[in-house]
Amino acid sequence: MTSNDEYVLEVLLENGLIMPDQVDEARAQVGEREGTAVDILIQDEVVSEDEILSNLAGLFGMEFVSLQDIDIPPDVRDMITVETARRYRVVPIYRAEDTLTVAVSDPLDFDTLDSLRYMLKVQVDGVVARRDEVQGVLDRYYAAEADVEGMLDQITDGTVDVETVQDDLIDTDNASESDAPIIKLVSLIILEGYRARASDIHLEPLEKRFRVRYRVDGVLHEADSPPKRLQSAVISRVKIMAGMKISEKRIPQDGRIQVNILGRELDLRVSTVPANHGESIVMRILDKQNLALGLPKLGFFSDDQQLFERLIALPDGVILVTGPTGSGKTTTLYACLNHINRPDRKIITVEDPVEYQMSGINQVQVNRDVGLTFSMALRSILRQAPNIVMIGEIRDLETANIATEASLTGHLVFSTLHTNDAPSAVTRLLDIGVKPFLAASSIRAVMAQRLVRCICEHCKEEYTPAPDVLAPLGPGAEQLQGQLLFRGHGCSHCSLSGYSGRKGLFEIFLVNDEIQKMIFDKLPVAELREHARELGMRTLREDGMRKIGSGMTTVEEVLRVTMGDKD
């Protein structure tokens, strides 16, 4: 019913709308019947939804209104975008001077009104209406169905081609009449993900609904979701497109879909996992054209880029990229390979899975079902006399030993590790069993990275930060004190988020003769880090502060993705 079921029950009891024994009976039935205790009371006609909303509205000084015959002027409707109205489930009613009144269905959801005030930069007052009436007005005034139908028409008339090239795909022409709507719906979900610049699409079966979410710039956003009754058909369609077994629902499966959208080739890496209410699916969108952007587009400043380009041009050694899942490690490695890919060099990769298919590079897919592990593949490809080897991830001692030994025999080896900062990668290798002398003599550099959202160029504005805003950045923040910084106030181009796109923060740890000796002596990572900083290494937080000052990102973003530095 609302965001706080227990609070609603207390209000109803205090106002005499329900009796304690009725509450106890409703609570006892939770789990046996659908919904919360409040929902059960409404279903049993003990209390009506109108009575509940009217009492809650009065409690917070809000008005309870009916939207059945409402007429919203176009200028009021246009104050809130389609995406915002649907995301927050609000309807703009009228505007008086600098105050906008919106209808909400949950009077306890204070965050929505606060978010709208921040995004719209006007005073926002709320009135309360029934949930079905709010949804009805959204459908009527924001033309949700018309928008969907228009995009479906584009799909079916060939304006937008979102069909896979796999042989076992059921295409629109050969599908039965009953299959066609599902094919269109899945195509639309993929198309919308691409248009929203999503990195992945999440199809999540919940108890009472089938949720669709898009991850845009690292943040998940909920989209209009298909009816729960279509869940099984949508999941089956995706599994067919990805070449998976439709009948197998008990174990996880992986697959791939290749699509062409608006002349752009995309790979969708598909993963299914059995969940309580059906199979959960994630489709990761891999855009091949992003690889052609090169190193400058990753977010390097000129000095770091020159240093990194020198590193990846070395004839041998191990270069590691570290960071948590989703920090862009693989994209950085692919951009490196793309930068150094020349006809006179043989490059082989071992990946699980192969995310991007690159021309001119030999890519090996790990297949544990037939015994083709990272270590086995590495042994084999070294007999292929490559100049450069890329290992998707160093996960065990055997793989780490082969990688370090390959670097000592004249190969340049790229790989990734999961560590919080760059110097910790050395400790991680030693922990899994790599000999100190091997690590010291083979590692050339380690680069840690994080992704931060970039300020939207269409709504970028200057401001002077207060001291308390910069204080959490820690040492070095004083250089930003009194400086004009930037932030995005939100616009239609960035869906009112103030951000558009992501770039990297980087921490480059170089291994020189002194660092080699420290690794060989197995000194603690804190000493490695301290010495590296004395030699000029910038931490992730320090690189973030540089990018705040340049207007690339904001204080909040750097604080979100980095840890503080010690003095």
JSON list of C-alpha atoms in Angstrom, two decimals, residues 154 158-162 191 194-195 259-266 289:
[
{"chain": "A", "resi": 154, "resn": "GLN", "atom": "CA", "xyz": [9.99, 0.96, -36.22]},
{"chain": "A", "resi": 158, "resn": "GLY", "atom": "CA", "xyz": [12.80, -2.45, -40.62]},
{"chain": "A", "resi": 159, "resn": "THR", "atom": "CA", "xyz": [13.69, 1.09, -39.53]},
{"chain": "A", "resi": 160, "resn": "VAL", "atom": "CA", "xyz": [15.40, -0.43, -36.52]},
{"chain": "A", "resi": 161, "resn": "ASP", "atom": "CA", "xyz": [17.00, -3.84, -36.93]},
{"chain": "A", "resi": 162, "resn": "VAL", "atom": "CA", "xyz": [17.39, -5.62, -33.59]},
{"chain": "A", "resi": 191, "resn": "LEU", "atom": "CA", "xyz": [16.48, -1.07, -28.11]},
{"chain": "A", "resi": 194, "resn": "TYR", "atom": "CA", "xyz": [20.82, 0.96, -26.16]},
{"chain": "A", "resi": 195, "resn": "ARG", "atom": "CA", "xyz": [19.07, 4.32, -26.38]},
{"chain": "A", "resi": 259, "resn": "VAL", "atom": "CA", "xyz": [22.42, -7.41, -32.80]},
{"chain": "A", "resi": 260, "resn": "ASN", "atom": "CA", "xyz": [22.59, -4.49, -35.21]},
{"chain": "A", "resi": 261, "resn": "ILE", "atom": "CA", "xyz": [20.90, -1.34, -33.94]},
{"chain": "A", "resi": 262, "resn": "LEU", "atom": "CA", "xyz": [20.83, 1.78, -36.12]},
{"chain": "A", "resi": 263, "resn": "GLY", "atom": "CA", "xyz": [23.83, 0.48, -38.05]},
{"chain": "A", "resi": 264, "resn": "ARG", "atom": "CA", "xyz": [25.83, -0.21, -34.90]},
{"chain": "A", "resi": 265, "resn": "GLU", "atom": "CA", "xyz": [26.97, -3.76, -34.10]},
{"chain": "A", "resi": 266, "resn": "LEU", "atom": "CA", "xyz": [26.49, -4.79, -30.49]},
{"chain": "A", "resi": 289, "resn": "GLN", "atom": "CA", "xyz": [32.93, 0.96, -31.39]}
]
